Amino acid sequence: QVELAESGGGLVQAGDSLRLSCTASGRTRSIDNMGWFRQAPGKERVFVASVGPNARHRFYADSVKDRFIISRDHSVNTVYLQMNSLRPEDTGVYYCASSVGYCTATSCRDRRLYQYWGQGTQVTVSS
């Protein structure tokens, strides 16, 4: 069993930055990939970014590429999402997720790949 806990959300203005954190506990050695997804009100949960076990394989949604950076610190079992130049359309609940096994640039974006999920943290960007 893996438990994931997100933090760092909040209310910001367009153009501001936020850094989200997700700390894993439990069977953390079983984790290979970590991902961030977001869900806007009334919409499906969509992929934002993911990072592989050695942090070399990082993938981003086109909508956040060049603005968001995902990173991972194994020493504290934490994955981060640095969000810069935030836009109102970035508003939503951000969920952290973990998966076991190798994934590709395509499969890492599929939320069905991920076995464990956090409770989410709200990010609201005002215009």
mmCIF file with all atom_site columns, C-alpha atoms in Angstrom:
data_model
loop_
_atom_site.group_PDB
_atom_site.id
_atom_site.type_symbol
_atom_site.label_atom_id
_atom_site.label_alt_id
_atom_site.label_comp_id
_atom_site.label_asym_id
_atom_site.label_entity_id
_atom_site.label_seq_id
_atom_site.pdbx_PDB_ins_code
_atom_site.Cartn_x
_atom_site.Cartn_y
_atom_site.Cartn_z
_atom_site.occupancy
_atom_site.B_iso_or_equiv
_atom_site.pdbx_formal_charge
_atom_site.auth_seq_id
_atom_site.auth_comp_id
_atom_site.auth_asym_id
_atom_site.auth_atom_id
_atom_site.pdbx_PDB_model_num
ATOM 1   C CA . GLN A 1 1   ? 0.000   0.000  0.000   1.00 0.00 ? 1   GLN A CA 1
ATOM 2   C CA . VAL A 1 2   ? 1.173   3.508  -0.865  1.00 0.00 ? 2   VAL A CA 1
ATOM 3   C CA . GLU A 1 3   ? -0.225  6.694  0.611   1.00 0.00 ? 3   GLU A CA 1
ATOM 4   C CA . LEU A 1 4   ? 0.192   10.006 -1.185  1.00 0.00 ? 4   LEU A CA 1
ATOM 5   C CA . ALA A 1 5   ? -0.310  13.447 0.329   1.00 0.00 ? 5   ALA A CA 1
ATOM 6   C CA . GLU A 1 6   ? -0.341  16.638 -1.726  1.00 0.00 ? 6   GLU A CA 1
ATOM 7   C CA . SER A 1 7   ? 0.254   20.149 -0.456  1.00 0.00 ? 7   SER A CA 1
ATOM 8   C CA . GLY A 1 8   ? 1.029   23.608 -1.753  1.00 0.00 ? 8   GLY A CA 1
ATOM 9   C CA . GLY A 1 9   ? -2.171  24.607 -3.490  1.00 0.00 ? 9   GLY A CA 1
ATOM 10  C CA . GLY A 1 10  ? -3.779  27.992 -3.076  1.00 0.00 ? 10  GLY A CA 1
ATOM 11  C CA . LEU A 1 11  ? -5.294  31.069 -4.652  1.00 0.00 ? 11  LEU A CA 1
ATOM 12  C CA . VAL A 1 12  ? -2.980  33.085 -6.890  1.00 0.00 ? 12  VAL A CA 1
ATOM 13  C CA . GLN A 1 13  ? -3.207  35.632 -9.675  1.00 0.00 ? 13  GLN A CA 1
ATOM 14  C CA . ALA A 1 14  ? -2.451  35.010 -13.316 1.00 0.00 ? 14  ALA A CA 1
ATOM 15  C CA . GLY A 1 15  ? 1.292   35.114 -13.913 1.00 0.00 ? 15  GLY A CA 1
ATOM 16  C CA . ASP A 1 16  ? 2.163   33.943 -10.401 1.00 0.00 ? 16  ASP A CA 1
ATOM 17  C CA . SER A 1 17  ? 3.978   30.759 -9.432  1.00 0.00 ? 17  SER A CA 1
ATOM 18  C CA . LEU A 1 18  ? 3.184   27.890 -7.081  1.00 0.00 ? 18  LEU A CA 1
ATOM 19  C CA . ARG A 1 19  ? 5.023   24.752 -6.081  1.00 0.00 ? 19  ARG A CA 1
ATOM 20  C CA . LEU A 1 20  ? 3.054   21.627 -5.280  1.00 0.00 ? 20  LEU A CA 1
ATOM 21  C CA . SER A 1 21  ? 4.504   18.779 -3.259  1.00 0.00 ? 21  SER A CA 1
ATOM 22  C CA . CYS A 1 22  ? 3.456   15.163 -2.988  1.00 0.00 ? 22  CYS A CA 1
ATOM 23  C CA . THR A 1 23  ? 4.977   12.955 -0.320  1.00 0.00 ? 23  THR A CA 1
ATOM 24  C CA . ALA A 1 24  ? 4.671   9.203  -0.464  1.00 0.00 ? 24  ALA A CA 1
ATOM 25  C CA . SER A 1 25  ? 4.598   6.827  2.489   1.00 0.00 ? 25  SER A CA 1
ATOM 26  C CA . GLY A 1 26  ? 4.134   3.111  2.913   1.00 0.00 ? 26  GLY A CA 1
ATOM 27  C CA . ARG A 1 27  ? 5.634   0.828  0.271   1.00 0.00 ? 27  ARG A CA 1
ATOM 28  C CA . THR A 1 28  ? 7.556   3.603  -1.431  1.00 0.00 ? 28  THR A CA 1
ATOM 29  C CA . ARG A 1 29  ? 10.140  1.218  -2.885  1.00 0.00 ? 29  ARG A CA 1
ATOM 30  C CA . SER A 1 30  ? 7.431   -0.148 -5.160  1.00 0.00 ? 30  SER A CA 1
ATOM 31  C CA . ILE A 1 31  ? 6.929   3.222  -6.853  1.00 0.00 ? 31  ILE A CA 1
ATOM 32  C CA . ASP A 1 32  ? 8.358   3.690  -10.332 1.00 0.00 ? 32  ASP A CA 1
ATOM 33  C CA . ASN A 1 33  ? 6.514   6.600  -11.883 1.00 0.00 ? 33  ASN A CA 1
ATOM 34  C CA . MET A 1 34  ? 4.946   9.632  -10.276 1.00 0.00 ? 34  MET A CA 1
ATOM 35  C CA . GLY A 1 35  ? 2.433   11.806 -12.032 1.00 0.00 ? 35  GLY A CA 1
ATOM 36  C CA . TRP A 1 36  ? 0.346   14.926 -11.603 1.00 0.00 ? 36  TRP A CA 1
ATOM 37  C CA . PHE A 1 37  ? -3.175  15.220 -12.940 1.00 0.00 ? 37  PHE A CA 1
ATOM 38  C CA . ARG A 1 38  ? -5.708  17.992 -12.594 1.00 0.00 ? 38  ARG A CA 1
ATOM 39  C CA . GLN A 1 39  ? -9.448  18.184 -12.668 1.00 0.00 ? 39  GLN A CA 1
ATOM 40  C CA . ALA A 1 40  ? -11.367 21.344 -13.400 1.00 0.00 ? 40  ALA A CA 1
ATOM 41  C CA . PRO A 1 41  ? -14.978 21.675 -12.228 1.00 0.00 ? 41  PRO A CA 1
ATOM 42  C CA . GLY A 1 42  ? -17.265 19.566 -14.365 1.00 0.00 ? 42  GLY A CA 1
ATOM 43  C CA . LYS A 1 43  ? -14.414 18.133 -16.424 1.00 0.00 ? 43  LYS A CA 1
ATOM 44  C CA . GLU A 1 44  ? -12.422 14.943 -16.540 1.00 0.00 ? 44  GLU A CA 1
ATOM 45  C CA . ARG A 1 45  ? -9.173  14.447 -14.725 1.00 0.00 ? 45  ARG A CA 1
ATOM 46  C CA . VAL A 1 46  ? -6.344  15.099 -17.185 1.00 0.00 ? 46  VAL A CA 1
ATOM 47  C CA . PHE A 1 47  ? -2.633  14.483 -17.310 1.00 0.00 ? 47  PHE A CA 1
ATOM 48  C CA . VAL A 1 48  ? -0.278  17.316 -16.393 1.00 0.00 ? 48  VAL A CA 1
ATOM 49  C CA . ALA A 1 49  ? 3.190   15.804 -15.942 1.00 0.00 ? 49  ALA A CA 1
ATOM 50  C CA . SER A 1 50  ? 5.018   12.639 -14.960 1.00 0.00 ? 50  SER A CA 1
ATOM 51  C CA . VAL A 1 51  ? 8.499   11.587 -13.943 1.00 0.00 ? 51  VAL A CA 1
ATOM 52  C CA . GLY A 1 52  ? 10.173  8.192  -14.080 1.00 0.00 ? 52  GLY A CA 1
ATOM 53  C CA . PRO A 1 53  ? 12.182  6.445  -11.373 1.00 0.00 ? 53  PRO A CA 1
ATOM 54  C CA . ASN A 1 54  ? 15.512  8.053  -12.246 1.00 0.00 ? 54  ASN A CA 1
ATOM 55  C CA . ALA A 1 55  ? 14.000  11.421 -13.193 1.00 0.00 ? 55  ALA A CA 1
ATOM 56  C CA . ARG A 1 56  ? 15.331  11.185 -16.741 1.00 0.00 ? 56  ARG A CA 1
ATOM 57  C CA . HIS A 1 57  ? 11.955  10.442 -18.263 1.00 0.00 ? 57  HIS A CA 1
ATOM 58  C CA . ARG A 1 58  ? 9.726   13.456 -17.813 1.00 0.00 ? 58  ARG A CA 1
ATOM 59  C CA . PHE A 1 59  ? 6.593   14.110 -19.803 1.00 0.00 ? 59  PHE A CA 1
ATOM 60  C CA . TYR A 1 60  ? 4.335   17.129 -19.908 1.00 0.00 ? 60  TYR A CA 1
ATOM 61  C CA . ALA A 1 61  ? 0.955   18.015 -21.289 1.00 0.00 ? 61  ALA A CA 1
ATOM 62  C CA . ASP A 1 62  ? 1.291   20.459 -24.167 1.00 0.00 ? 62  ASP A CA 1
ATOM 63  C CA . SER A 1 63  ? -0.695  23.032 -22.206 1.00 0.00 ? 63  SER A CA 1
ATOM 64  C CA . VAL A 1 64  ? 1.930   23.236 -19.447 1.00 0.00 ? 64  VAL A CA 1
ATOM 65  C CA . LYS A 1 65  ? 5.136   22.513 -21.300 1.00 0.00 ? 65  LYS A CA 1
ATOM 66  C CA . ASP A 1 66  ? 7.716   25.289 -20.810 1.00 0.00 ? 66  ASP A CA 1
ATOM 67  C CA . ARG A 1 67  ? 5.777   26.595 -17.779 1.00 0.00 ? 67  ARG A CA 1
ATOM 68  C CA . PHE A 1 68  ? 5.710   23.653 -15.351 1.00 0.00 ? 68  PHE A CA 1
ATOM 69  C CA . ILE A 1 69  ? 8.602   21.559 -14.087 1.00 0.00 ? 69  ILE A CA 1
ATOM 70  C CA . ILE A 1 70  ? 8.255   18.180 -12.408 1.00 0.00 ? 70  ILE A CA 1
ATOM 71  C CA . SER A 1 71  ? 11.025  16.921 -10.160 1.00 0.00 ? 71  SER A CA 1
ATOM 72  C CA . ARG A 1 72  ? 11.588  14.136 -7.689  1.00 0.00 ? 72  ARG A CA 1
ATOM 73  C CA . ASP A 1 73  ? 13.587  13.728 -4.491  1.00 0.00 ? 73  ASP A CA 1
ATOM 74  C CA . HIS A 1 74  ? 13.956  10.071 -3.552  1.00 0.00 ? 74  HIS A CA 1
ATOM 75  C CA . SER A 1 75  ? 15.600  10.925 -0.217  1.00 0.00 ? 75  SER A CA 1
ATOM 76  C CA . VAL A 1 76  ? 12.295  12.317 1.069   1.00 0.00 ? 76  VAL A CA 1
ATOM 77  C CA . ASN A 1 77  ? 9.938   10.334 -1.194  1.00 0.00 ? 77  ASN A CA 1
ATOM 78  C CA . THR A 1 78  ? 8.560   13.532 -2.645  1.00 0.00 ? 78  THR A CA 1
ATOM 79  C CA . VAL A 1 79  ? 7.664   14.740 -6.115  1.00 0.00 ? 79  VAL A CA 1
ATOM 80  C CA . TYR A 1 80  ? 7.269   18.428 -6.885  1.00 0.00 ? 80  TYR A CA 1
ATOM 81  C CA . LEU A 1 81  ? 5.439   20.398 -9.514  1.00 0.00 ? 81  LEU A CA 1
ATOM 82  C CA . GLN A 1 82  ? 6.806   23.891 -10.016 1.00 0.00 ? 82  GLN A CA 1
ATOM 83  C CA . MET A 1 83  ? 4.127   25.894 -11.782 1.00 0.00 ? 83  MET A CA 1
ATOM 84  C CA . ASN A 1 84  ? 5.135   29.198 -13.369 1.00 0.00 ? 84  ASN A CA 1
ATOM 85  C CA . SER A 1 85  ? 3.247   31.770 -15.398 1.00 0.00 ? 85  SER A CA 1
ATOM 86  C CA . LEU A 1 86  ? -0.043  30.405 -14.122 1.00 0.00 ? 86  LEU A CA 1
ATOM 87  C CA . ARG A 1 87  ? -3.188  30.998 -16.136 1.00 0.00 ? 87  ARG A CA 1
ATOM 88  C CA . PRO A 1 88  ? -6.855  30.881 -15.138 1.00 0.00 ? 88  PRO A CA 1
ATOM 89  C CA . GLU A 1 89  ? -7.233  27.687 -17.183 1.00 0.00 ? 89  GLU A CA 1
ATOM 90  C CA . ASP A 1 90  ? -4.751  26.006 -14.826 1.00 0.00 ? 90  ASP A CA 1
ATOM 91  C CA . THR A 1 91  ? -7.411  26.145 -12.111 1.00 0.00 ? 91  THR A CA 1
ATOM 92  C CA . GLY A 1 92  ? -8.472  22.805 -10.695 1.00 0.00 ? 92  GLY A CA 1
ATOM 93  C CA . VAL A 1 93  ? -7.790  20.143 -8.136  1.00 0.00 ? 93  VAL A CA 1
ATOM 94  C CA . TYR A 1 94  ? -4.315  18.710 -8.611  1.00 0.00 ? 94  TYR A CA 1
ATOM 95  C CA . TYR A 1 95  ? -3.826  15.051 -7.841  1.00 0.00 ? 95  TYR A CA 1
ATOM 96  C CA . CYS A 1 96  ? -0.617  13.150 -7.347  1.00 0.00 ? 96  CYS A CA 1
ATOM 97  C CA . ALA A 1 97  ? -0.453  9.525  -8.453  1.00 0.00 ? 97  ALA A CA 1
ATOM 98  C CA . SER A 1 98  ? 2.028   6.666  -8.455  1.00 0.00 ? 98  SER A CA 1
ATOM 99  C CA . SER A 1 99  ? 2.509   3.609  -10.615 1.00 0.00 ? 99  SER A CA 1
ATOM 100 C CA . VAL A 1 100 ? 4.621   0.501  -10.839 1.00 0.00 ? 100 VAL A CA 1
ATOM 101 C CA . GLY A 1 101 ? 6.583   -0.510 -13.916 1.00 0.00 ? 101 GLY A CA 1
ATOM 102 C CA . TYR A 1 102 ? 7.908   1.124  -17.035 1.00 0.00 ? 102 TYR A CA 1
ATOM 103 C CA . CYS A 1 103 ? 5.732   3.510  -19.010 1.00 0.00 ? 103 CYS A CA 1
ATOM 104 C CA . THR A 1 104 ? 6.133   5.252  -22.335 1.00 0.00 ? 104 THR A CA 1
ATOM 105 C CA . ALA A 1 105 ? 5.499   8.829  -23.389 1.00 0.00 ? 105 ALA A CA 1
ATOM 106 C CA . THR A 1 106 ? 1.980   7.683  -24.254 1.00 0.00 ? 106 THR A CA 1
ATOM 107 C CA . SER A 1 107 ? 1.127   5.328  -21.408 1.00 0.00 ? 107 SER A CA 1
ATOM 108 C CA . CYS A 1 108 ? 2.512   7.619  -18.701 1.00 0.00 ? 108 CYS A CA 1
ATOM 109 C CA . ARG A 1 109 ? -0.278  10.057 -19.624 1.00 0.00 ? 109 ARG A CA 1
ATOM 110 C CA . ASP A 1 110 ? -3.024  7.497  -19.045 1.00 0.00 ? 110 ASP A CA 1
ATOM 111 C CA . ARG A 1 111 ? -4.549  7.807  -15.586 1.00 0.00 ? 111 ARG A CA 1
ATOM 112 C CA . ARG A 1 112 ? -5.481  4.118  -15.703 1.00 0.00 ? 112 ARG A CA 1
ATOM 113 C CA . LEU A 1 113 ? -1.793  3.310  -15.338 1.00 0.00 ? 113 LEU A CA 1
ATOM 114 C CA . TYR A 1 114 ? -1.648  4.700  -11.817 1.00 0.00 ? 114 TYR A CA 1
ATOM 115 C CA . GLN A 1 115 ? -2.550  2.553  -8.852  1.00 0.00 ? 115 GLN A CA 1
ATOM 116 C CA . TYR A 1 116 ? -2.464  5.044  -6.004  1.00 0.00 ? 116 TYR A CA 1
ATOM 117 C CA . TRP A 1 117 ? -3.811  8.571  -5.763  1.00 0.00 ? 117 TRP A CA 1
ATOM 118 C CA . GLY A 1 118 ? -3.674  11.392 -3.276  1.00 0.00 ? 118 GLY A CA 1
ATOM 119 C CA . GLN A 1 119 ? -6.671  13.395 -2.079  1.00 0.00 ? 119 GLN A CA 1
ATOM 120 C CA . GLY A 1 120 ? -5.799  16.417 -4.207  1.00 0.00 ? 120 GLY A CA 1
ATOM 121 C CA . THR A 1 121 ? -4.955  20.052 -3.574  1.00 0.00 ? 121 THR A CA 1
ATOM 122 C CA . GLN A 1 122 ? -6.919  22.998 -4.957  1.00 0.00 ? 122 GLN A CA 1
ATOM 123 C CA . VAL A 1 123 ? -5.239  25.520 -7.227  1.00 0.00 ? 123 VAL A CA 1
ATOM 124 C CA . THR A 1 124 ? -7.201  28.592 -8.201  1.00 0.00 ? 124 THR A CA 1
ATOM 125 C CA . VAL A 1 125 ? -5.789  31.167 -10.606 1.00 0.00 ? 125 VAL A CA 1
ATOM 126 C CA . SER A 1 126 ? -7.656  34.444 -10.866 1.00 0.00 ? 126 SER A CA 1
ATOM 127 C CA . SER A 1 127 ? -7.459  36.679 -13.906 1.00 0.00 ? 127 SER A CA 1
#
